[in-house]
Amino acid sequence: GENVEQHPSTLSVQEGDSAVIKCTYSDSASNYFPWYKQELGKGPQLIIDIRSNVGEKKDQRIAVTLNKTAKHFSLHITETQPEDSAVYFCAASTQAGTALIFGKGTTLSVSS
Amino acid sequence: KAGVTQTPRYLIKTRGQQVTLSCSPISGHRSVSWYQQTPGQGLQFLFEYFSETQRNKGNFPGRFSGRQFSNSRSEMNVSTLELGDSALYLCASSLTSGAHNEQFFGPGTRLTVL
């Protein structure tokens, strides 16, 4: 079955720096890749997603890139702010799949 | 538009007991998926319900079960609780079935088994 690896597990940056989180997946049939942000005491919040017919997608300070050949996708956060501090999860799913397969998460800390 | 609601938010049970958790999806959403979140295993898929039918089930024992009602609200039940069942149980709703649809998570129910 699908397996999603996520790196790094922790990431500390200074306010204003960029942060990059990387994920790899194993099932070449996967075609939907969402990213979630989870703050303490809350459920995961969908922040951006990308589908396999697109190589890059941006939404203000966040962007996601997808390399289908390498089975690799990344989240990029620019101009980080303290409120970006949270746990970020990548996930993957196939068109036919009914389950999201999640990476183990990255704890991002942004210090001011 | 109201988000996904889950009740109760916190629950403490003892081994051997059973528990029922409830999830109300976003209005108009017909699919509800359940996930278990633990520090060691991360987020793991339990099952998905769509139109009152279980569409898929993850790799969990039969002690974990669920159902969906005609108004799309869903419940999950865990019988004969074990210490290892302590976790955050999350439900996610989407417009229709399939993980390739945007899924929106509720705040979760924190279950502690003593």
Tab-separated table of C-alpha atoms in Angstrom:
chain	number	residue	atom	x	y	z
A	1	GLY	CA	0.000	0.000	0.000
A	2	GLU	CA	0.867	3.667	-0.061
A	3	ASN	CA	3.586	4.946	2.253
A	4	VAL	CA	4.355	8.628	2.838
A	5	GLU	CA	7.662	9.745	4.325
A	6	GLN	CA	7.989	13.296	5.687
A	7	HIS	CA	11.126	15.248	6.598
A	8	PRO	CA	12.269	16.895	8.744
A	9	SER	CA	10.386	15.911	11.881
A	10	THR	CA	11.245	19.246	13.519
A	11	LEU	CA	12.173	22.573	11.970
A	12	SER	CA	13.147	25.790	13.724
A	13	VAL	CA	13.431	29.060	11.820
A	14	GLN	CA	13.679	32.743	12.565
A	15	GLU	CA	10.755	34.991	11.784
A	16	GLY	CA	10.983	36.132	8.181
A	17	ASP	CA	12.947	33.089	7.006
A	18	SER	CA	11.586	30.457	4.640
A	19	ALA	CA	10.643	26.929	5.697
A	20	VAL	CA	10.590	23.854	3.471
A	21	ILE	CA	9.028	20.491	4.328
A	22	LYS	CA	9.491	17.523	2.024
A	23	CYS	CA	7.479	14.361	1.465
A	24	THR	CA	7.925	11.294	-0.688
A	25	TYR	CA	5.269	8.752	-1.588
A	26	SER	CA	5.467	5.199	-2.842
A	27	ASP	CA	2.303	4.596	-4.915
A	28	SER	CA	2.707	5.971	-8.420
A	29	ALA	CA	-1.096	5.996	-8.738
A	30	SER	CA	-1.369	8.723	-6.083
A	31	ASN	CA	-2.673	11.926	-7.599
A	32	TYR	CA	-3.927	14.111	-4.751
A	33	PHE	CA	-1.567	15.687	-2.212
A	34	PRO	CA	-3.008	17.889	0.545
A	35	TRP	CA	-1.137	19.644	3.318
A	36	TYR	CA	-2.607	20.165	6.768
A	37	LYS	CA	-1.652	22.450	9.641
A	38	GLN	CA	-2.514	21.330	13.166
A	39	GLU	CA	-2.345	23.714	16.078
A	40	LEU	CA	-2.357	22.584	19.673
A	41	GLY	CA	-5.761	21.304	20.750
A	42	LYS	CA	-7.257	21.543	17.266
A	43	GLY	CA	-7.915	19.254	14.353
A	44	PRO	CA	-5.838	19.396	11.162
A	45	GLN	CA	-6.700	22.321	8.894
A	46	LEU	CA	-6.329	22.004	5.127
A	47	ILE	CA	-3.968	24.786	3.992
A	48	ILE	CA	-3.201	23.866	0.397
A	49	ASP	CA	-3.434	20.893	-1.925
A	50	ILE	CA	-2.134	19.906	-5.325
A	51	ARG	CA	-3.228	17.404	-7.925
A	52	SER	CA	-0.989	15.447	-10.232
A	53	ASN	CA	-1.818	17.463	-13.331
A	54	VAL	CA	-0.160	20.514	-11.750
A	55	GLY	CA	3.511	21.015	-10.883
A	56	GLU	CA	3.195	23.973	-8.542
A	57	LYS	CA	0.495	25.858	-6.680
A	58	LYS	CA	0.753	29.050	-4.640
A	59	ASP	CA	-1.476	30.737	-2.108
A	60	GLN	CA	0.000	33.923	-0.683
A	61	ARG	CA	2.996	32.868	1.447
A	62	ILE	CA	2.628	29.151	0.920
A	63	ALA	CA	3.388	27.055	-2.122
A	64	VAL	CA	3.493	23.385	-2.935
A	65	THR	CA	5.558	21.698	-5.637
A	66	LEU	CA	5.098	18.221	-7.047
A	67	ASN	CA	7.589	16.046	-8.903
A	68	LYS	CA	5.699	12.989	-10.100
A	69	THR	CA	8.754	11.364	-11.629
A	70	ALA	CA	10.594	11.430	-8.320
A	71	LYS	CA	7.363	10.857	-6.323
A	72	HIS	CA	8.202	13.834	-4.218
A	73	PHE	CA	6.265	16.928	-3.088
A	74	SER	CA	7.193	19.866	-0.888
A	75	LEU	CA	5.612	22.673	1.110
A	76	HIS	CA	7.280	26.060	1.034
A	77	ILE	CA	6.404	28.811	3.504
A	78	THR	CA	7.982	32.219	2.886
A	79	GLU	CA	8.287	35.146	5.295
A	80	THR	CA	7.441	32.929	8.247
A	81	GLN	CA	5.585	34.413	11.208
A	82	PRO	CA	5.230	33.152	14.805
A	83	GLU	CA	1.638	32.136	14.041
A	84	ASP	CA	2.972	29.679	11.469
A	85	SER	CA	4.266	27.587	14.399
A	86	ALA	CA	2.338	24.302	14.319
A	87	VAL	CA	2.583	20.689	13.193
A	88	TYR	CA	2.338	20.253	9.424
A	89	PHE	CA	1.241	17.013	7.781
A	90	CYS	CA	1.497	15.962	4.173
A	91	ALA	CA	-0.809	13.302	2.774
A	92	ALA	CA	-1.429	11.388	-0.421
A	93	SER	CA	-4.344	9.615	-2.029
A	94	THR	CA	-5.213	7.913	-5.270
A	95	GLN	CA	-8.240	8.779	-7.384
A	96	ALA	CA	-9.891	5.554	-6.288
A	97	GLY	CA	-8.718	5.748	-2.700
A	98	THR	CA	-11.015	6.486	0.178
A	99	ALA	CA	-8.247	7.093	2.692
A	100	LEU	CA	-5.654	9.797	3.044
A	101	ILE	CA	-2.237	8.387	3.904
A	102	PHE	CA	-0.401	10.835	6.121
A	103	GLY	CA	3.228	11.549	6.791
A	104	LYS	CA	4.344	11.571	10.423
A	105	GLY	CA	4.323	15.365	10.660
A	106	THR	CA	6.792	18.239	10.991
A	107	THR	CA	6.809	20.475	14.050
A	108	LEU	CA	7.626	23.981	12.825
A	109	SER	CA	8.772	26.562	15.352
A	110	VAL	CA	9.107	30.185	14.269
A	111	SER	CA	10.920	32.394	16.745
A	112	SER	CA	10.703	36.176	16.736
B	1	LYS	CA	-20.971	27.847	7.537
B	2	ALA	CA	-20.472	25.723	10.642
B	3	GLY	CA	-17.504	23.377	10.603
B	4	VAL	CA	-17.272	19.747	11.598
B	5	THR	CA	-18.364	19.179	15.172
B	6	GLN	CA	-17.395	16.275	17.372
B	7	THR	CA	-18.769	15.275	20.742
B	8	PRO	CA	-17.676	14.789	23.371
B	9	ARG	CA	-14.353	16.634	23.212
B	10	TYR	CA	-12.815	14.661	26.066
B	11	LEU	CA	-13.558	11.235	27.443
B	12	ILE	CA	-12.024	9.069	30.141
B	13	LYS	CA	-12.833	5.368	30.235
B	14	THR	CA	-11.414	2.263	31.850
B	15	ARG	CA	-10.207	-0.890	30.163
B	16	GLY	CA	-12.981	-3.198	29.047
B	17	GLN	CA	-15.586	-0.473	28.696
B	18	GLN	CA	-17.039	0.675	25.408
B	19	VAL	CA	-17.346	4.176	24.006
B	20	THR	CA	-19.350	5.961	21.324
B	21	LEU	CA	-18.107	9.110	19.624
B	22	SER	CA	-20.208	11.400	17.464
B	23	CYS	CA	-19.438	13.525	14.414
B	24	SER	CA	-21.628	16.038	12.592
B	25	PRO	CA	-20.253	16.923	9.154
B	26	ILE	CA	-20.388	20.287	7.426
B	27	SER	CA	-23.869	20.952	6.095
B	28	GLY	CA	-24.218	19.397	2.650
B	29	HIS	CA	-21.295	17.033	3.081
B	30	ARG	CA	-22.258	13.407	2.721
B	31	SER	CA	-18.988	11.624	3.421
B	32	VAL	CA	-17.488	11.152	6.866
B	33	SER	CA	-14.101	9.581	7.520
B	34	TRP	CA	-12.612	8.685	10.883
B	35	TYR	CA	-8.928	8.777	11.797
B	36	GLN	CA	-6.999	7.842	14.910
B	37	GLN	CA	-4.096	10.094	15.887
B	38	THR	CA	-1.394	8.942	18.298
B	39	PRO	CA	2.150	10.247	18.904
B	40	GLY	CA	3.679	6.972	17.777
B	41	GLN	CA	1.577	6.051	14.745
B	42	GLY	CA	0.472	9.478	13.592
B	43	LEU	CA	-2.810	9.776	11.702
B	44	GLN	CA	-4.280	6.444	10.679
B	45	PHE	CA	-7.455	5.847	8.691
B	46	LEU	CA	-10.228	3.960	10.468
B	47	PHE	CA	-13.163	3.987	8.024
B	48	GLU	CA	-15.251	6.095	5.683
B	49	TYR	CA	-19.013	6.316	5.433
B	50	PHE	CA	-20.999	7.673	2.523
B	51	SER	CA	-24.762	7.486	2.112
B	52	GLU	CA	-25.011	5.379	5.274
B	53	THR	CA	-22.647	2.748	3.832
B	54	GLN	CA	-19.135	1.926	4.911
B	55	ARG	CA	-16.973	2.495	1.835
B	56	ASN	CA	-13.597	1.495	3.194
B	57	LYS	CA	-12.029	0.286	6.410
B	58	GLY	CA	-8.481	0.661	7.677
B	59	ASN	CA	-6.353	-1.908	9.406
B	60	PHE	CA	-8.020	-1.858	12.811
B	61	PRO	CA	-9.582	-4.722	14.791
B	62	GLY	CA	-13.286	-5.433	14.716
B	63	ARG	CA	-13.670	-3.699	18.081
B	64	PHE	CA	-13.767	-0.485	16.065
B	65	SER	CA	-17.029	0.067	14.251
B	66	GLY	CA	-19.109	2.911	12.963
B	67	ARG	CA	-22.298	3.942	11.303
B	68	GLN	CA	-23.808	6.851	9.474
B	69	PHE	CA	-27.317	8.184	9.707
B	70	SER	CA	-29.571	9.560	6.997
B	71	ASN	CA	-28.642	13.134	7.977
B	72	SER	CA	-24.943	12.224	7.379
B	73	ARG	CA	-24.074	12.371	11.065
B	74	SER	CA	-21.754	9.554	12.035
B	75	GLU	CA	-20.841	7.654	15.149
B	76	MET	CA	-17.947	5.383	15.876
B	77	ASN	CA	-17.888	2.794	18.610
B	78	VAL	CA	-14.982	1.090	20.307
B	79	SER	CA	-15.800	-1.958	22.406
B	80	THR	CA	-13.672	-3.672	25.034
B	81	LEU	CA	-11.336	-0.717	25.360
B	82	GLU	CA	-7.596	-1.288	25.684
B	83	LEU	CA	-4.933	1.065	27.005
B	84	GLY	CA	-3.583	1.403	23.461
B	85	ASP	CA	-6.870	2.890	22.290
B	86	SER	CA	-5.984	6.140	24.040
B	87	ALA	CA	-5.779	8.640	21.200
B	88	LEU	CA	-7.277	11.659	19.513
B	89	TYR	CA	-10.123	10.488	17.271
B	90	LEU	CA	-10.731	12.808	14.350
B	91	CYS	CA	-13.521	12.869	11.885
B	92	ALA	CA	-13.341	14.554	8.510
B	93	SER	CA	-16.160	15.449	6.177
B	94	SER	CA	-16.207	15.943	2.440
B	95	LEU	CA	-18.862	16.599	-0.173
B	96	THR	CA	-18.684	13.149	-1.631
B	97	SER	CA	-16.830	9.875	-1.232
B	98	GLY	CA	-13.145	9.539	-2.038
B	99	ALA	CA	-10.011	10.813	-0.350
B	100	HIS	CA	-9.197	12.915	-3.428
B	101	ASN	CA	-11.970	15.280	-2.363
B	102	GLU	CA	-11.133	18.056	0.073
B	103	GLN	CA	-11.546	16.751	3.596
B	104	PHE	CA	-12.251	19.043	6.525
B	105	PHE	CA	-11.428	17.857	10.017
B	106	GLY	CA	-13.214	18.427	13.278
B	107	PRO	CA	-11.425	19.260	16.549
B	108	GLY	CA	-11.360	15.622	17.618
B	109	THR	CA	-12.341	13.645	20.697
B	110	ARG	CA	-9.527	12.977	23.133
B	111	LEU	CA	-10.048	9.467	24.556
B	112	THR	CA	-8.060	8.363	27.570
B	113	VAL	CA	-8.267	4.722	28.636
B	114	LEU	CA	-7.156	3.972	32.197
